[in-house]
GROMACS .gro file of C-alpha atoms in nm:
model
  210
    1MET     CA    1  15.708  -1.577  -4.533
    2ARG     CA    2  15.358  -1.704  -4.615
    3MET     CA    3  15.145  -1.481  -4.674
    4VAL     CA    4  14.790  -1.541  -4.557
    5ARG     CA    5  14.417  -1.635  -4.751
    6GLY     CA    6  14.282  -1.336  -4.622
    7ALA     CA    7  14.554  -1.107  -4.709
    8VAL     CA    8  14.637  -1.275  -5.035
    9PHE     CA    9  14.252  -1.229  -5.125
   10GLY     CA   10  14.224  -0.869  -5.034
   11LEU     CA   11  14.532  -0.790  -5.267
   12ALA     CA   12  14.356  -0.990  -5.578
   13PHE     CA   13  13.989  -0.836  -5.465
   14ALA     CA   14  14.190  -0.467  -5.526
   15ALA     CA   15  14.433  -0.609  -5.853
   16GLY     CA   16  14.057  -0.656  -6.000
   17ALA     CA   17  13.944  -0.343  -5.897
   18VAL     CA   18  14.226  -0.125  -6.073
   19ASP     CA   19  14.230  -0.304  -6.384
   20ALA     CA   20  13.844  -0.249  -6.418
   21LEU     CA   21  13.893   0.087  -6.364
   22SER     CA   22  14.234   0.155  -6.549
   23PHE     CA   23  13.993  -0.032  -6.891
   24LEU     CA   24  13.675   0.120  -6.842
   25ALA     CA   25  13.753   0.490  -6.752
   26LEU     CA   26  14.073   0.567  -6.807
   27GLY     CA   27  14.174   0.502  -7.151
   28GLU     CA   28  14.076   0.062  -7.207
   29VAL     CA   29  14.444  -0.037  -7.036
   30PHE     CA   30  14.531  -0.252  -6.806
   31THR     CA   31  14.774  -0.113  -6.490
   32ALA     CA   32  14.757  -0.455  -6.293
   33ASN     CA   33  14.772  -0.755  -6.548
   34MET     CA   34  15.096  -0.650  -6.780
   35THR     CA   35  15.028  -0.930  -7.007
   36GLY     CA   36  14.672  -0.842  -7.117
   37ASN     CA   37  14.870  -0.491  -7.115
   38VAL     CA   38  15.133  -0.582  -7.290
   39VAL     CA   39  14.905  -0.752  -7.568
   40LEU     CA   40  14.688  -0.397  -7.632
   41LEU     CA   41  15.073  -0.215  -7.647
   42GLY     CA   42  15.119  -0.457  -7.903
   43LEU     CA   43  14.793  -0.389  -8.121
   44ALA     CA   44  14.818   0.003  -8.064
   45LEU     CA   45  15.184  -0.048  -8.191
   46GLY     CA   46  14.984  -0.259  -8.537
   47SER     CA   47  14.682  -0.031  -8.552
   48GLY     CA   48  14.849   0.313  -8.509
   49ARG     CA   49  14.638   0.384  -8.221
   50MET     CA   50  14.889   0.675  -8.045
   51ALA     CA   51  14.675   0.729  -7.743
   52HIS     CA   52  14.684   0.323  -7.632
   53LEU     CA   53  15.061   0.307  -7.739
   54VAL     CA   54  15.159   0.596  -7.525
   55GLY     CA   55  14.891   0.482  -7.256
   56SER     CA   56  14.984   0.086  -7.236
   57GLY     CA   57  15.396   0.217  -7.219
   58VAL     CA   58  15.305   0.459  -6.931
   59ALA     CA   59  15.162   0.144  -6.719
   60PHE     CA   60  15.404  -0.107  -6.831
   61ALA     CA   61  15.671   0.137  -6.738
   62GLY     CA   62  15.488   0.254  -6.426
   63PHE     CA   63  15.421  -0.123  -6.368
   64CYS     CA   64  15.781  -0.199  -6.388
   65ALA     CA   65  15.923   0.103  -6.139
   66GLY     CA   66  15.661  -0.039  -5.849
   67LEU     CA   67  15.831  -0.368  -5.940
   68GLY     CA   68  16.205  -0.221  -5.862
   69ALA     CA   69  16.140   0.003  -5.572
   70GLY     CA   70  15.901  -0.294  -5.411
   71PHE     CA   71  16.182  -0.575  -5.398
   72VAL     CA   72  16.413  -0.297  -5.283
   73LEU     CA   73  16.173  -0.209  -4.965
   74ALA     CA   74  16.076  -0.574  -4.910
   75GLY     CA   75  16.442  -0.756  -4.940
   76ARG     CA   76  16.627  -0.391  -4.721
   77VAL     CA   77  16.427  -0.250  -4.492
   78ALA     CA   78  16.295  -0.374  -4.156
   79ARG     CA   79  15.917  -0.532  -4.196
   80GLY     CA   80  15.981  -0.465  -4.601
   81ALA     CA   81  15.644  -0.640  -4.652
   82ALA     CA   82  15.442  -0.429  -4.447
   83VAL     CA   83  15.621  -0.148  -4.528
   84VAL     CA   84  15.597  -0.205  -4.857
   85LEU     CA   85  15.182  -0.262  -4.844
   86VAL     CA   86  15.182   0.109  -4.693
   87VAL     CA   87  15.363   0.261  -4.980
   88GLU     CA   88  15.093   0.110  -5.218
   89VAL     CA   89  14.850   0.142  -4.967
   90LEU     CA   90  14.963   0.569  -5.014
   91VAL     CA   91  14.981   0.499  -5.380
   92LEU     CA   92  14.662   0.423  -5.450
   93ALA     CA   93  14.505   0.740  -5.157
   94GLY     CA   94  14.686   0.947  -5.403
   95VAL     CA   95  14.576   0.812  -5.692
   96ALA     CA   96  14.152   0.822  -5.612
   97ALA     CA   97  14.264   1.158  -5.473
   98GLY     CA   98  14.341   1.296  -5.847
   99TRP     CA   99  14.094   1.103  -5.953
  100ALA     CA  100  13.873   1.345  -5.739
  101ALA     CA  101  14.096   1.618  -5.871
  102GLN     CA  102  14.052   1.530  -6.242
  103VAL     CA  103  14.449   1.447  -6.302
  104PRO     CA  104  14.449   1.354  -6.658
  105ARG     CA  105  14.417   1.010  -6.694
  106LEU     CA  106  14.810   0.908  -6.762
  107GLY     CA  107  14.891   1.014  -6.440
  108LEU     CA  108  14.627   0.772  -6.303
  109VAL     CA  109  14.740   0.547  -6.530
  110ALA     CA  110  15.130   0.585  -6.374
  111GLY     CA  111  14.991   0.579  -5.993
  112SER     CA  112  14.817   0.277  -6.091
  113ALA     CA  113  15.071   0.057  -6.234
  114VAL     CA  114  15.337   0.197  -6.002
  115ALA     CA  115  15.036   0.062  -5.712
  116MET     CA  116  15.043  -0.292  -5.874
  117GLY     CA  117  15.428  -0.349  -5.916
  118LEU     CA  118  15.462  -0.301  -5.583
  119GLN     CA  119  15.175  -0.525  -5.494
  120SER     CA  120  15.311  -0.805  -5.737
  121ALA     CA  121  15.684  -0.760  -5.585
  122VAL     CA  122  15.525  -0.784  -5.211
  123THR     CA  123  15.313  -1.094  -5.325
  124ARG     CA  124  15.648  -1.275  -5.520
  125TRP     CA  125  15.895  -1.172  -5.190
  126ALA     CA  126  15.645  -1.284  -4.887
  127GLY     CA  127  15.414  -1.538  -5.047
  128GLY     CA  128  15.642  -1.737  -5.320
  129SER     CA  129  15.748  -1.739  -5.664
  130GLY     CA  130  15.325  -1.940  -5.737
  131LEU     CA  131  15.174  -1.691  -5.599
  132SER     CA  132  14.978  -1.437  -5.804
  133THR     CA  133  14.722  -1.186  -5.752
  134THR     CA  134  14.740  -0.898  -6.032
  135TYR     CA  135  14.695  -1.217  -6.310
  136VAL     CA  136  14.543  -1.557  -6.265
  137THR     CA  137  14.687  -1.714  -6.608
  138GLY     CA  138  14.934  -1.954  -6.416
  139THR     CA  139  14.704  -1.906  -6.103
  140VAL     CA  140  14.432  -2.146  -6.300
  141THR     CA  141  14.670  -2.391  -6.447
  142GLY     CA  142  14.811  -2.428  -6.120
  143LEU     CA  143  14.458  -2.487  -6.000
  144ALA     CA  144  14.366  -2.735  -6.292
  145GLY     CA  145  14.682  -2.918  -6.166
  146GLN     CA  146  14.565  -2.966  -5.826
  147VAL     CA  147  14.221  -3.073  -5.911
  148VAL     CA  148  14.304  -3.338  -6.166
  149SER     CA  149  14.579  -3.475  -5.871
  150MET     CA  150  14.277  -3.454  -5.637
  151TRP     CA  151  14.116  -3.667  -5.885
  152GLY     CA  152  14.375  -3.932  -5.960
  153GLY     CA  153  14.396  -4.000  -5.553
  154GLY     CA  154  14.641  -3.723  -5.457
  155ARG     CA  155  14.636  -3.605  -5.147
  156ASP     CA  156  14.774  -3.242  -5.185
  157GLY     CA  157  14.409  -3.070  -5.190
  158GLY     CA  158  14.319  -2.781  -4.895
  159ASP     CA  159  14.532  -2.483  -4.937
  160GLY     CA  160  14.655  -2.628  -5.229
  161VAL     CA  161  14.310  -2.549  -5.436
  162VAL     CA  162  14.108  -2.308  -5.183
  163ARG     CA  163  14.412  -2.034  -5.265
  164PRO     CA  164  14.417  -2.013  -5.624
  165LEU     CA  165  14.047  -2.063  -5.633
  166GLY     CA  166  13.977  -1.791  -5.373
  167VAL     CA  167  14.283  -1.560  -5.601
  168VAL     CA  168  14.045  -1.630  -5.904
  169VAL     CA  169  13.733  -1.487  -5.745
  170ALA     CA  170  13.839  -1.240  -5.561
  171LEU     CA  171  14.024  -1.037  -5.858
  172ALA     CA  172  13.677  -1.090  -6.065
  173ALA     CA  173  13.468  -0.992  -5.771
  174GLY     CA  174  13.679  -0.649  -5.730
  175ALA     CA  175  13.647  -0.611  -6.105
  176GLY     CA  176  13.290  -0.633  -6.108
  177LEU     CA  177  13.254  -0.396  -5.750
  178ALA     CA  178  13.438  -0.140  -5.980
  179ALA     CA  179  13.207  -0.129  -6.257
  180LEU     CA  180  12.974  -0.151  -6.069
  181SER     CA  181  13.047   0.150  -5.900
  182LEU     CA  182  13.135   0.351  -6.204
  183ARG     CA  183  12.800   0.299  -6.304
  184LEU     CA  184  12.557   0.377  -6.001
  185TYR     CA  185  12.830   0.597  -5.787
  186GLU     CA  186  13.131   0.706  -5.972
  187PRO     CA  187  13.332   0.874  -5.686
  188ALA     CA  188  13.338   0.572  -5.468
  189ALA     CA  189  13.504   0.362  -5.752
  190PRO     CA  190  13.872   0.444  -5.696
  191LEU     CA  191  13.856   0.377  -5.304
  192ILE     CA  192  13.766   0.083  -5.286
  193PRO     CA  193  14.164  -0.024  -5.377
  194PRO     CA  194  14.307   0.141  -5.132
  195VAL     CA  195  14.055   0.043  -4.873
  196ALA     CA  196  14.101  -0.371  -5.003
  197VAL     CA  197  14.446  -0.335  -4.969
  198THR     CA  198  14.423  -0.173  -4.660
  199ALA     CA  199  14.184  -0.406  -4.511
  200ALA     CA  200  14.418  -0.714  -4.665
  201GLY     CA  201  14.693  -0.561  -4.447
  202TRP     CA  202  14.529  -0.539  -4.117
  203TRP     CA  203  14.412  -0.903  -4.157
  204GLY     CA  204  14.808  -1.067  -4.266
  205ARG     CA  205  14.866  -0.845  -3.954
  206VAL     CA  206  14.624  -0.995  -3.729
  207SER     CA  207  14.660  -1.307  -3.861
  208VAL     CA  208  15.007  -1.336  -3.760
  209ARG     CA  209  14.939  -1.210  -3.406
  210ARG     CA  210  14.728  -1.509  -3.370
   0.00000   0.00000   0.00000
């Protein structure tokens, strides 16, 4: 199974928005990018900043829980990938509702991290081991390799460049829109991730039908 480009880009956009929201408004933690979050966890341990330590720890635990649930659902339930995306949308919608109700930050961090764990699981399960929508270190590395290969006369271009480049751009765009929304109209900011994931799921379903 292979995710279509539009779905991948939509999920990356959602992840960028989630990380921007969690870092700027939920205590400077990452709930999608676990590489950055593990670094923050180490910094918190080294500096003795307990608030950051708890936040990063909750994000890490929530992400792992989402990963586990996502892989189980994707592999054992009929139309597993679609089911995981539906659950992710519901969790993100719950986070948005909690944001409006002023739920404690740690609850929002946990919910966001679970949602991103679900997304990472379904992306890996449906998109292949070389695809991620929540972090881009490996994606950028692969993109650089593809570009160098093309310059050297290789023929592996096209989707090999467009997909990783699109993921990087979508991730940055999602973060930028979320940050702008926080500054201009905060109530709309937490709605961006569930809308983006819904659009990604719809795009993937339409593309499959075609």
